[in-house]
Amino acid sequence: MKAKKLLSFLMALAVMMTSFVGVSSSVSATGTTTSGTSENMSTMDFVLSMGIGINLGNTMEATNSNGTTVRSFETAWGSPVITKDIIQGYADAGFGVIRIPVAWSNMMDDNYNIDEAYIERVQQIVDWVLECGMKAIVNIHWDGGWWDGFSTDKNECMKKYKSIWTQISEAFKDYSLDLMFESMNEEGCWDDIWNRYGSSTSGKKKAYELLGEINQTFVDVVRESGGNNELRHLLIAGYATDPDLTCDEMFVLPDDPANRYAISIHYYAPSTFTVISEDASWGKAQSTWGTTSDYKYLNKIMDMIYDTYVANGIPVIIGEYGCTTSNKTDETVREYLTAVCEAAYTRGMCPILWDTPGGFYNRKTCEFTDSELLEEFMEIAAMNRAVEMSTYDDVEETEDTIELTATASDGEVKLSWTSTLSDVEYTIYYKHSTSDTWKAAGTTAKLKVTITGLKNGTSYDFKVVAEDTESDTVTATPKA
């Protein structure tokens, strides 16, 4: 597996110090429990439980230079005003998740404060999705294209990004974990830093690092907002959400104390079939798809994604896939869409169809327009997958536990733990391994600390205690 940073216990701030050791802690998620709900299942199982999904495209992410009201933006690109009946129709069709792209800048002041009415409208749509028994994904979409500014004015763009996610996190912090946050759409790439279509690698590392910084900021802001966001499943955008670029070794995942995230990748290949219906300067339009080489390429890419992520326990959501329908037969479109859906689904990924008004779902009749295509989708959703969901036992009462781990480095030991307890303070104890006397190093409500001021080459024991629950003792030896 390429080097990926799955967990980190490096971010810390001081909470107290004794004459011998120092203790620092950082924001973390609450502990895990045992039931099979979205609140407690792993993100891999959460993604598997989605089945197959669909996008509510060209709706809340639509932009309108003349827009002044929520309705004027929502309907700007051809969508009717979304109703609960429309959402229920998606559920009745058999979809398990709706991705809701959003342009939060549509109604935002110069200080990056989002209009309350816009937030409430997105909340209403999410409410309907959850009430209809589906899962929801909310993101920041293209949003007028302000993302380009990260390469020239990173500080101001990061200020806006943090402000948006701070407000989203606050608005949805008490929502169930059937709601997932997505860091961005496919705008995480900057050709003025590194031109992915050129032959030079100059600037590539800088471009990937910029995306990594943005994704890390996303995780930090959401986790620090509290409530259910401490455990919310997160969707991390790959580089341009491109399969090859996201499977590149330079793409590094953010540090997440909860370790509850999936990777977002889009699939629109070949672009001469999916994107254009007429010849363009960069390619000749394809009206057919389905040759042996077409399938070979599709399976090659899906295998690459599977081998890089899914096989290594990192879930993947194909947040968008689709194709233009003009200049193509229904049979060709159907073959392409079902082939991509099946290739992703059977490899344990969640495929989410890109759909817009007038597309595959009729928002006026609240029905899927191509019943044969829908039937084939649902047949795929019943297929076996390379990854199976874990088995969860329903347990009414479980014994409280604290599971402690320790990582030693130069003059310090980093402790982290998971806990079934909530709203408690933890006392950290330490001693020389040769001693029988425990000393209290400090108390914290967090789930990680760094013990500093330790002597290299000396073995230390550690344990964490809260209320009547005590962790097992762990031993670590600092070394340079």
CSV table of C-alpha atoms in Angstrom, one decimal:
chain,number,residue,atom,x,y,z
A,1,MET,CA,0.0,0.0,0.0
A,2,LYS,CA,1.2,3.5,-0.8
A,3,ALA,CA,2.1,5.6,2.3
A,4,LYS,CA,-1.1,7.0,3.8
A,5,LYS,CA,-1.6,8.7,7.1
A,6,LEU,CA,-4.6,7.0,8.6
A,7,LEU,CA,-4.3,8.3,12.2
A,8,SER,CA,-2.3,11.0,13.9
A,9,PHE,CA,-1.8,11.9,17.5
A,10,LEU,CA,0.5,14.8,16.9
A,11,MET,CA,-1.7,17.9,17.4
A,12,ALA,CA,-1.7,18.9,21.0
A,13,LEU,CA,-2.1,21.8,23.5
A,14,ALA,CA,-1.0,21.9,27.1
A,15,VAL,CA,-3.4,21.0,29.8
A,16,MET,CA,-1.2,20.7,32.9
A,17,MET,CA,2.4,19.9,34.0
A,18,THR,CA,4.1,18.3,37.0
A,19,SER,CA,7.7,18.6,38.1
A,20,PHE,CA,8.5,15.5,36.1
A,21,VAL,CA,6.2,15.2,33.1
A,22,GLY,CA,4.2,17.4,30.9
A,23,VAL,CA,0.8,16.5,29.5
A,24,SER,CA,-0.8,17.9,26.3
A,25,SER,CA,-4.1,17.1,24.7
A,26,SER,CA,-6.0,17.7,21.5
A,27,VAL,CA,-9.5,17.6,20.2
A,28,SER,CA,-10.8,14.1,19.6
A,29,ALA,CA,-14.0,12.2,18.9
A,30,THR,CA,-15.9,10.2,21.5
A,31,GLY,CA,-15.4,6.5,21.8
A,32,THR,CA,-17.0,3.7,19.8
A,33,THR,CA,-19.9,1.5,20.9
A,34,THR,CA,-21.2,-1.8,19.7
A,35,SER,CA,-24.5,-1.5,17.9
A,36,GLY,CA,-24.9,-1.4,14.1
A,37,THR,CA,-26.3,2.1,13.7
A,38,SER,CA,-24.7,4.8,11.6
A,39,GLU,CA,-23.5,6.4,14.8
A,40,ASN,CA,-21.4,3.4,15.7
A,41,MET,CA,-20.6,1.5,12.6
A,42,SER,CA,-17.3,1.9,10.8
A,43,THR,CA,-17.2,4.3,7.8
A,44,MET,CA,-16.6,1.3,5.6
A,45,ASP,CA,-19.8,-0.3,6.8
A,46,PHE,CA,-21.5,3.1,6.5
A,47,VAL,CA,-20.5,3.3,2.9
A,48,LEU,CA,-21.6,-0.2,2.2
A,49,SER,CA,-25.0,0.4,3.8
A,50,MET,CA,-25.6,3.2,1.3
A,51,GLY,CA,-26.2,0.8,-1.6
A,52,ILE,CA,-26.3,3.0,-4.7
A,53,GLY,CA,-27.1,6.7,-4.8
A,54,ILE,CA,-28.1,9.7,-6.8
A,55,ASN,CA,-27.2,13.4,-6.9
A,56,LEU,CA,-29.6,16.2,-6.5
A,57,GLY,CA,-27.8,18.1,-9.2
A,58,ASN,CA,-28.3,21.6,-10.6
A,59,THR,CA,-30.3,22.6,-7.6
A,60,MET,CA,-28.8,24.0,-4.4
A,61,GLU,CA,-25.4,24.4,-6.1
A,62,ALA,CA,-27.0,26.4,-9.0
A,63,THR,CA,-25.7,30.0,-9.3
A,64,ASN,CA,-27.7,33.0,-10.6
A,65,SER,CA,-26.2,36.4,-11.1
A,66,ASN,CA,-29.7,37.9,-10.6
A,67,GLY,CA,-30.6,35.7,-7.7
A,68,THR,CA,-31.7,37.3,-4.4
A,69,THR,CA,-33.8,34.6,-2.8
A,70,VAL,CA,-33.4,30.9,-2.0
A,71,ARG,CA,-36.0,30.1,-4.6
A,72,SER,CA,-34.2,32.1,-7.3
A,73,PHE,CA,-31.1,30.1,-6.9
A,74,GLU,CA,-32.7,26.7,-6.4
A,75,THR,CA,-34.6,27.0,-9.6
A,76,ALA,CA,-32.0,28.8,-11.7
A,77,TRP,CA,-30.8,25.8,-13.6
A,78,GLY,CA,-34.1,24.2,-14.3
A,79,SER,CA,-35.1,22.4,-11.1
A,80,PRO,CA,-38.6,22.8,-9.7
A,81,VAL,CA,-38.7,23.7,-6.0
A,82,ILE,CA,-37.8,20.5,-4.2
A,83,THR,CA,-40.6,18.9,-2.2
A,84,LYS,CA,-40.7,16.0,0.2
A,85,ASP,CA,-42.6,14.0,-2.5
A,86,ILE,CA,-39.6,14.5,-4.8
A,87,ILE,CA,-37.3,13.1,-2.1
A,88,GLN,CA,-39.6,10.3,-1.3
A,89,GLY,CA,-39.6,9.3,-5.0
A,90,TYR,CA,-35.9,8.7,-4.8
A,91,ALA,CA,-36.4,6.5,-1.8
A,92,ASP,CA,-39.2,4.6,-3.5
A,93,ALA,CA,-37.0,4.0,-6.5
A,94,GLY,CA,-34.5,2.2,-4.2
A,95,PHE,CA,-31.7,4.7,-3.8
A,96,GLY,CA,-29.9,4.6,-0.4
A,97,VAL,CA,-28.1,8.0,-0.4
A,98,ILE,CA,-28.7,11.4,-2.0
A,99,ARG,CA,-25.7,13.7,-2.5
A,100,ILE,CA,-26.7,17.3,-2.1
A,101,PRO,CA,-24.3,19.7,-3.9
A,102,VAL,CA,-24.5,23.2,-2.4
A,103,ALA,CA,-23.2,26.7,-3.4
A,104,TRP,CA,-23.1,28.4,0.0
A,105,SER,CA,-21.8,31.6,-1.5
A,106,ASN,CA,-25.1,32.2,-3.2
A,107,MET,CA,-26.4,34.1,-0.2
A,108,MET,CA,-23.4,35.2,1.8
A,109,ASP,CA,-22.2,38.6,2.9
A,110,ASP,CA,-18.7,40.1,2.5
A,111,ASN,CA,-17.7,38.6,5.9
A,112,TYR,CA,-18.6,35.1,4.7
A,113,ASN,CA,-21.7,34.9,6.8
A,114,ILE,CA,-24.2,32.6,5.1
A,115,ASP,CA,-27.8,33.8,5.0
A,116,GLU,CA,-29.9,31.9,7.6
A,117,ALA,CA,-32.6,31.2,5.0
A,118,TYR,CA,-30.2,29.4,2.8
A,119,ILE,CA,-28.9,27.2,5.6
A,120,GLU,CA,-32.5,26.4,6.7
A,121,ARG,CA,-33.4,25.4,3.2
A,122,VAL,CA,-30.6,22.9,2.9
A,123,GLN,CA,-31.5,21.6,6.4
A,124,GLN,CA,-35.1,21.1,5.2
A,125,ILE,CA,-33.9,19.0,2.2
A,126,VAL,CA,-31.6,17.0,4.5
A,127,ASP,CA,-34.5,16.5,6.9
A,128,TRP,CA,-36.6,15.0,4.2
A,129,VAL,CA,-33.8,12.7,3.0
A,130,LEU,CA,-33.3,11.3,6.5
A,131,GLU,CA,-37.0,11.1,7.1
A,132,CYS,CA,-37.4,9.0,4.0
A,133,GLY,CA,-34.9,6.5,5.3
A,134,MET,CA,-31.9,7.5,3.1
A,135,LYS,CA,-28.5,8.9,3.9
A,136,ALA,CA,-27.4,12.3,2.9
A,137,ILE,CA,-24.1,13.9,1.7
A,138,VAL,CA,-23.7,17.7,1.9
A,139,ASN,CA,-20.7,19.4,0.3
A,140,ILE,CA,-19.3,22.7,-0.9
A,141,HIS,CA,-19.7,22.5,-4.7
A,142,TRP,CA,-18.2,24.6,-7.5
A,143,ASP,CA,-19.7,27.6,-5.8
A,144,GLY,CA,-18.8,30.2,-8.4
A,145,GLY,CA,-15.3,28.9,-8.8
A,146,TRP,CA,-13.7,30.8,-6.0
A,147,TRP,CA,-11.5,27.8,-5.4
A,148,ASP,CA,-9.0,29.0,-8.0
A,149,GLY,CA,-7.9,31.7,-5.6
A,150,PHE,CA,-6.2,29.2,-3.3
A,151,SER,CA,-3.2,29.2,-5.5
A,152,THR,CA,-2.8,33.0,-5.4
A,153,ASP,CA,-4.5,34.1,-2.1
A,154,LYS,CA,-4.5,31.1,0.1
A,155,ASN,CA,-5.0,33.0,3.4
A,156,GLU,CA,-8.2,34.7,2.3
A,157,CYS,CA,-9.6,31.6,0.6
A,158,MET,CA,-8.8,29.5,3.7
A,159,LYS,CA,-10.6,32.1,5.8
A,160,LYS,CA,-13.7,31.7,3.6
A,161,TYR,CA,-13.4,27.9,3.7
A,162,LYS,CA,-13.1,27.8,7.4
A,163,SER,CA,-16.1,30.2,7.8
A,164,ILE,CA,-18.3,28.1,5.6
A,165,TRP,CA,-17.5,24.8,7.3
A,166,THR,CA,-17.8,26.4,10.8
A,167,GLN,CA,-21.3,27.5,9.9
A,168,ILE,CA,-22.3,24.2,8.3
A,169,SER,CA,-20.9,22.2,11.2
A,170,GLU,CA,-22.8,24.3,13.7
A,171,ALA,CA,-26.1,24.0,11.7
A,172,PHE,CA,-25.9,20.3,11.5
A,173,LYS,CA,-24.0,19.3,14.6
A,174,ASP,CA,-27.0,17.6,16.2
A,175,TYR,CA,-28.1,15.8,13.1
A,176,SER,CA,-27.8,12.0,13.1
A,177,LEU,CA,-24.7,10.4,11.5
A,178,ASP,CA,-26.8,9.4,8.5
A,179,LEU,CA,-25.7,12.8,7.3
A,180,MET,CA,-22.1,12.9,5.8
A,181,PHE,CA,-20.0,16.0,5.1
A,182,GLU,CA,-17.9,16.2,2.0
A,183,SER,CA,-14.8,18.5,2.0
A,184,MET,CA,-15.3,19.8,-1.6
A,185,ASN,CA,-16.4,18.8,-5.1
A,186,GLU,CA,-13.8,18.2,-7.8
A,187,GLU,CA,-12.1,21.7,-7.6
A,188,GLY,CA,-9.2,20.5,-5.6
A,189,CYS,CA,-6.6,21.1,-8.3
A,190,TRP,CA,-4.6,24.1,-9.5
A,191,ASP,CA,-3.2,24.0,-13.0
A,192,ASP,CA,-1.3,27.3,-12.4
A,193,ILE,CA,0.7,25.4,-9.8
A,194,TRP,CA,1.0,22.1,-11.6
A,195,ASN,CA,-0.5,21.3,-15.0
A,196,ARG,CA,-1.6,17.7,-14.8
A,197,TYR,CA,-1.9,17.6,-18.6
A,198,GLY,CA,1.7,18.5,-19.1
A,199,SER,CA,4.9,16.4,-18.9
A,200,SER,CA,6.6,18.3,-16.1
A,201,THR,CA,6.2,17.4,-12.4
A,202,SER,CA,7.3,20.9,-11.4
A,203,GLY,CA,4.8,22.1,-8.7
A,204,LYS,CA,3.1,18.8,-8.3
A,205,LYS,CA,4.1,18.3,-4.7
A,206,LYS,CA,3.0,21.9,-3.9
A,207,ALA,CA,-0.4,21.3,-5.5
A,208,TYR,CA,-1.0,18.1,-3.6
A,209,GLU,CA,0.2,19.7,-0.4
A,210,LEU,CA,-2.3,22.5,-0.9
A,211,LEU,CA,-5.2,20.1,-1.3
A,212,GLY,CA,-3.9,18.2,1.8
A,213,GLU,CA,-4.0,21.4,3.8
A,214,ILE,CA,-7.5,22.1,2.8
A,215,ASN,CA,-8.7,18.6,3.6
A,216,GLN,CA,-7.0,18.7,6.9
A,217,THR,CA,-8.7,22.0,7.7
A,218,PHE,CA,-12.0,20.5,6.9
A,219,VAL,CA,-11.4,17.6,9.3
A,220,ASP,CA,-10.2,19.9,12.0
A,221,VAL,CA,-13.1,22.3,11.8
A,222,VAL,CA,-15.7,19.6,11.8
A,223,ARG,CA,-14.2,17.6,14.6
A,224,GLU,CA,-13.7,20.6,16.8
A,225,SER,CA,-17.3,21.8,16.4
A,226,GLY,CA,-18.6,19.2,18.9
A,227,GLY,CA,-21.9,17.4,19.0
A,228,ASN,CA,-22.3,14.5,16.6
A,229,ASN,CA,-19.7,16.0,14.4
A,230,GLU,CA,-17.0,14.4,16.6
A,231,LEU,CA,-18.0,11.1,15.0
A,232,ARG,CA,-19.6,12.2,11.8
A,233,HIS,CA,-18.5,10.2,8.7
A,234,LEU,CA,-16.5,12.5,6.4
A,235,LEU,CA,-15.9,12.4,2.7
A,236,ILE,CA,-12.4,13.5,1.6
A,237,ALA,CA,-12.0,14.8,-1.9
A,238,GLY,CA,-9.3,13.3,-3.9
A,239,TYR,CA,-7.0,15.3,-6.2
A,240,ALA,CA,-9.5,16.7,-8.8
A,241,THR,CA,-11.5,13.6,-7.7
A,242,ASP,CA,-9.6,12.0,-10.6
A,243,PRO,CA,-8.9,8.2,-10.1
A,244,ASP,CA,-5.3,8.3,-11.3
A,245,LEU,CA,-4.4,11.4,-9.4
A,246,THR,CA,-6.1,10.3,-6.2
A,247,CYS,CA,-4.4,7.0,-6.3
A,248,ASP,CA,-1.1,8.8,-6.7
A,249,GLU,CA,1.4,8.4,-3.9
A,250,MET,CA,1.5,12.2,-3.4
A,251,PHE,CA,-2.1,12.2,-2.3
A,252,VAL,CA,-2.0,12.0,1.5
A,253,LEU,CA,-5.0,11.6,3.6
A,254,PRO,CA,-5.7,14.0,6.5
A,255,ASP,CA,-5.2,13.1,10.1
A,256,ASP,CA,-8.6,12.3,11.7
A,257,PRO,CA,-8.7,11.4,15.4
A,258,ALA,CA,-12.0,9.6,14.8
A,259,ASN,CA,-10.6,7.7,11.8
A,260,ARG,CA,-14.1,7.9,10.1
A,261,TYR,CA,-13.7,9.0,6.5
A,262,ALA,CA,-14.0,7.8,3.0
A,263,ILE,CA,-12.4,9.0,-0.3
A,264,SER,CA,-14.3,10.8,-2.9
A,265,ILE,CA,-13.6,9.9,-6.6
A,266,HIS,CA,-15.5,10.8,-9.7
A,267,TYR,CA,-15.7,8.7,-12.8
A,268,TYR,CA,-16.3,10.3,-16.2
A,269,ALA,CA,-14.2,8.2,-18.6
A,270,PRO,CA,-13.8,8.4,-21.4
A,271,SER,CA,-14.6,12.1,-21.5
A,272,THR,CA,-15.2,12.0,-25.2
A,273,PHE,CA,-18.2,9.9,-24.4
A,274,THR,CA,-19.4,11.2,-21.1
A,275,VAL,CA,-18.8,15.0,-21.4
A,276,ILE,CA,-19.2,16.0,-25.0
A,277,SER,CA,-21.9,15.3,-27.6
A,278,GLU,CA,-20.1,17.1,-30.5
A,279,ASP,CA,-16.5,17.2,-31.5
A,280,ALA,CA,-14.3,19.6,-29.5
A,281,SER,CA,-10.8,21.0,-30.0
A,282,TRP,CA,-9.5,18.5,-27.5
A,283,GLY,CA,-11.3,15.4,-28.7
A,284,LYS,CA,-13.7,13.7,-31.1
A,285,ALA,CA,-17.1,12.9,-29.6
A,286,GLN,CA,-18.1,9.2,-29.1
A,287,SER,CA,-21.7,8.1,-29.5
A,288,THR,CA,-21.1,4.5,-28.5
A,289,TRP,CA,-19.5,2.6,-25.7
A,290,GLY,CA,-19.1,-1.0,-24.8
A,291,THR,CA,-16.2,-2.5,-26.7
A,292,THR,CA,-13.8,-5.0,-25.1
A,293,SER,CA,-11.2,-2.3,-24.7
A,294,ASP,CA,-13.9,0.0,-23.1
A,295,TYR,CA,-14.6,-2.6,-20.4
A,296,LYS,CA,-11.0,-3.4,-20.0
A,297,TYR,CA,-10.2,0.2,-19.2
A,298,LEU,CA,-13.1,0.5,-16.8
A,299,ASN,CA,-12.1,-2.6,-14.9
A,300,LYS,CA,-8.5,-1.5,-14.8
A,301,ILE,CA,-9.3,1.8,-13.2
A,302,MET,CA,-11.8,0.3,-10.7
A,303,ASP,CA,-9.2,-2.3,-9.8
A,304,MET,CA,-6.7,0.4,-9.2
A,305,ILE,CA,-9.0,2.2,-6.8
A,306,TYR,CA,-9.9,-1.0,-5.0
A,307,ASP,CA,-6.3,-2.1,-4.6
A,308,THR,CA,-5.2,1.4,-3.4
A,309,TYR,CA,-8.0,2.0,-0.9
A,310,VAL,CA,-10.8,-0.5,-0.4
A,311,ALA,CA,-8.6,-3.5,-0.1
A,312,ASN,CA,-6.6,-1.6,2.6
A,313,GLY,CA,-9.7,-0.7,4.6
A,314,ILE,CA,-10.3,2.8,3.3
A,315,PRO,CA,-13.8,3.2,1.9
A,316,VAL,CA,-14.5,4.9,-1.4
A,317,ILE,CA,-17.5,6.7,-2.7
A,318,ILE,CA,-17.8,7.4,-6.5
A,319,GLY,CA,-19.5,10.7,-5.8
A,320,GLU,CA,-20.3,11.3,-9.5
A,321,TYR,CA,-20.5,9.2,-12.6
A,322,GLY,CA,-22.7,9.7,-15.7
A,323,CYS,CA,-22.7,10.8,-19.3
A,324,THR,CA,-24.5,13.1,-21.7
A,325,THR,CA,-27.5,11.5,-23.4
A,326,SER,CA,-27.7,13.5,-26.6
A,327,ASN,CA,-26.3,11.8,-29.7
A,328,LYS,CA,-26.5,8.4,-28.0
A,329,THR,CA,-29.0,5.7,-28.0
A,330,ASP,CA,-30.8,4.7,-24.7
A,331,GLU,CA,-29.2,1.3,-25.0
A,332,THR,CA,-25.7,2.8,-25.1
A,333,VAL,CA,-26.3,5.1,-22.2
A,334,ARG,CA,-27.9,2.3,-20.2
A,335,GLU,CA,-24.9,0.0,-20.9
A,336,TYR,CA,-22.4,2.6,-19.8
A,337,LEU,CA,-24.2,3.6,-16.6
A,338,THR,CA,-24.9,0.1,-15.5
A,339,ALA,CA,-21.3,-1.0,-16.3
A,340,VAL,CA,-19.8,1.8,-14.1
A,341,CYS,CA,-22.3,1.2,-11.4
A,342,GLU,CA,-21.6,-2.5,-11.2
A,343,ALA,CA,-17.9,-2.1,-11.4
A,344,ALA,CA,-17.9,0.2,-8.5
A,345,TYR,CA,-20.6,-1.5,-6.4
A,346,THR,CA,-19.2,-5.0,-6.6
A,347,ARG,CA,-15.8,-3.7,-5.5
A,348,GLY,CA,-17.3,-2.3,-2.3
A,349,MET,CA,-17.7,1.3,-3.4
A,350,CYS,CA,-20.8,3.4,-3.4
A,351,PRO,CA,-21.7,4.7,-6.9
A,352,ILE,CA,-23.7,7.9,-6.9
A,353,LEU,CA,-25.3,8.8,-10.3
A,354,TRP,CA,-25.0,12.4,-11.4
A,355,ASP,CA,-28.5,13.6,-12.2
A,356,THR,CA,-30.0,16.9,-13.1
A,357,PRO,CA,-33.5,18.2,-13.9
A,358,GLY,CA,-34.7,16.6,-17.1
A,359,GLY,CA,-32.2,13.7,-16.6
A,360,PHE,CA,-32.8,10.2,-15.3
A,361,TYR,CA,-35.3,11.2,-12.6
A,362,ASN,CA,-38.5,13.2,-13.4
A,363,ARG,CA,-38.9,15.7,-10.5
A,364,LYS,CA,-42.5,16.5,-11.7
A,365,THR,CA,-43.8,12.9,-11.6
A,366,CYS,CA,-41.4,11.8,-8.9
A,367,GLU,CA,-40.4,8.7,-10.9
A,368,PHE,CA,-37.3,7.4,-12.6
A,369,THR,CA,-37.7,8.1,-16.4
A,370,ASP,CA,-36.1,4.8,-17.6
A,371,SER,CA,-37.7,1.9,-15.8
A,372,GLU,CA,-35.4,-0.6,-17.5
A,373,LEU,CA,-32.3,1.3,-16.3
A,374,LEU,CA,-33.7,1.6,-12.8
A,375,GLU,CA,-34.4,-2.2,-12.8
A,376,GLU,CA,-30.9,-2.9,-13.8
A,377,PHE,CA,-29.6,-0.6,-11.0
A,378,MET,CA,-31.6,-2.4,-8.4
A,379,GLU,CA,-30.3,-5.7,-9.7
A,380,ILE,CA,-26.8,-4.4,-9.2
A,381,ALA,CA,-27.7,-3.3,-5.7
A,382,ALA,CA,-28.6,-7.0,-4.9
A,383,MET,CA,-25.2,-8.3,-6.1
A,384,ASN,CA,-22.5,-9.6,-3.9
A,385,ARG,CA,-19.6,-7.3,-3.1
A,386,ALA,CA,-15.9,-7.8,-2.6
A,387,VAL,CA,-16.3,-6.3,0.9
A,388,GLU,CA,-18.9,-7.4,3.3
A,389,MET,CA,-20.5,-5.5,6.1
A,390,SER,CA,-19.5,-6.4,9.6
A,391,THR,CA,-21.9,-8.2,11.8
A,392,TYR,CA,-23.2,-6.2,14.7
A,393,ASP,CA,-24.9,-7.8,17.7
A,394,ASP,CA,-27.7,-5.8,19.3
A,395,VAL,CA,-26.7,-5.4,23.0
A,396,GLU,CA,-28.9,-3.6,25.4
A,397,GLU,CA,-26.1,-3.1,28.0
A,398,THR,CA,-22.4,-3.3,27.6
A,399,GLU,CA,-19.5,-3.0,30.1
A,400,ASP,CA,-17.8,0.4,29.9
A,401,THR,CA,-14.3,0.1,28.5
A,402,ILE,CA,-11.2,2.3,27.9
A,403,GLU,CA,-8.8,1.0,25.3
A,404,LEU,CA,-5.4,2.7,25.6
A,405,THR,CA,-2.5,2.8,23.1
A,406,ALA,CA,0.9,4.4,23.5
A,407,THR,CA,3.5,5.6,20.9
A,408,ALA,CA,7.0,6.5,22.1
A,409,SER,CA,9.3,9.1,20.5
A,410,ASP,CA,12.2,11.3,21.6
A,411,GLY,CA,11.6,12.3,25.2
A,412,GLU,CA,7.8,11.8,25.1
A,413,VAL,CA,5.0,9.3,24.8
A,414,LYS,CA,1.8,10.0,22.9
A,415,LEU,CA,-1.3,8.3,24.5
A,416,SER,CA,-4.7,7.9,22.8
A,417,TRP,CA,-7.7,5.9,23.8
A,418,THR,CA,-11.2,5.0,22.8
A,419,SER,CA,-13.9,4.9,25.4
A,420,THR,CA,-17.5,3.9,25.7
A,421,LEU,CA,-17.9,6.6,28.4
A,422,SER,CA,-19.2,10.1,27.5
A,423,ASP,CA,-19.0,13.5,29.2
A,424,VAL,CA,-16.3,12.4,31.6
A,425,GLU,CA,-12.9,13.5,32.6
A,426,TYR,CA,-10.0,11.1,32.3
A,427,THR,CA,-7.1,10.9,34.8
A,428,ILE,CA,-3.7,9.9,33.3
A,429,TYR,CA,-1.4,7.9,35.6
A,430,TYR,CA,2.3,7.0,35.0
A,431,LYS,CA,5.2,5.2,36.8
A,432,HIS,CA,8.6,3.7,36.1
A,433,SER,CA,8.0,0.2,35.0
A,434,THR,CA,10.2,-1.0,37.9
A,435,SER,CA,8.1,0.9,40.4
A,436,ASP,CA,4.9,0.0,42.2
A,437,THR,CA,3.9,3.7,42.8
A,438,TRP,CA,1.5,5.4,40.3
A,439,LYS,CA,1.5,9.2,40.0
A,440,ALA,CA,-1.2,11.3,38.4
A,441,ALA,CA,0.0,13.2,35.4
A,442,GLY,CA,-3.1,15.2,34.8
A,443,THR,CA,-6.8,15.2,33.9
A,444,THR,CA,-8.5,15.9,30.6
A,445,ALA,CA,-11.8,15.5,28.8
A,446,LYS,CA,-10.0,14.7,25.6
A,447,LEU,CA,-9.0,11.3,24.2
A,448,LYS,CA,-5.4,11.9,23.6
A,449,VAL,CA,-2.4,13.4,25.5
A,450,THR,CA,1.3,13.7,25.0
A,451,ILE,CA,3.5,13.0,28.0
A,452,THR,CA,6.6,15.1,27.7
A,453,GLY,CA,9.9,15.4,29.7
A,454,LEU,CA,10.5,11.7,29.8
A,455,LYS,CA,14.0,10.0,29.9
A,456,ASN,CA,15.0,8.2,26.8
A,457,GLY,CA,15.8,4.5,27.3
A,458,THR,CA,13.6,4.3,30.5
A,459,SER,CA,10.5,2.1,30.4
A,460,TYR,CA,7.3,3.7,31.7
A,461,ASP,CA,3.8,2.3,32.4
A,462,PHE,CA,0.6,4.3,31.7
A,463,LYS,CA,-3.1,3.9,32.4
A,464,VAL,CA,-6.2,6.0,32.1
A,465,VAL,CA,-9.0,6.1,34.6
A,466,ALA,CA,-12.5,7.6,34.4
A,467,GLU,CA,-15.2,7.1,37.0
A,468,ASP,CA,-15.1,3.3,37.8
A,469,THR,CA,-13.5,2.3,34.6
A,470,GLU,CA,-9.7,1.8,34.1
A,471,SER,CA,-7.8,1.0,31.0
A,472,ASP,CA,-5.2,-1.8,30.8
A,473,THR,CA,-1.7,-0.8,31.5
A,474,VAL,CA,0.5,0.0,28.5
A,475,THR,CA,4.3,0.3,28.5
A,476,ALA,CA,6.4,2.5,26.3
A,477,THR,CA,10.1,3.5,26.2
A,478,PRO,CA,11.0,6.9,24.8
A,479,LYS,CA,14.0,6.9,22.5
A,480,ALA,CA,15.8,9.5,20.3
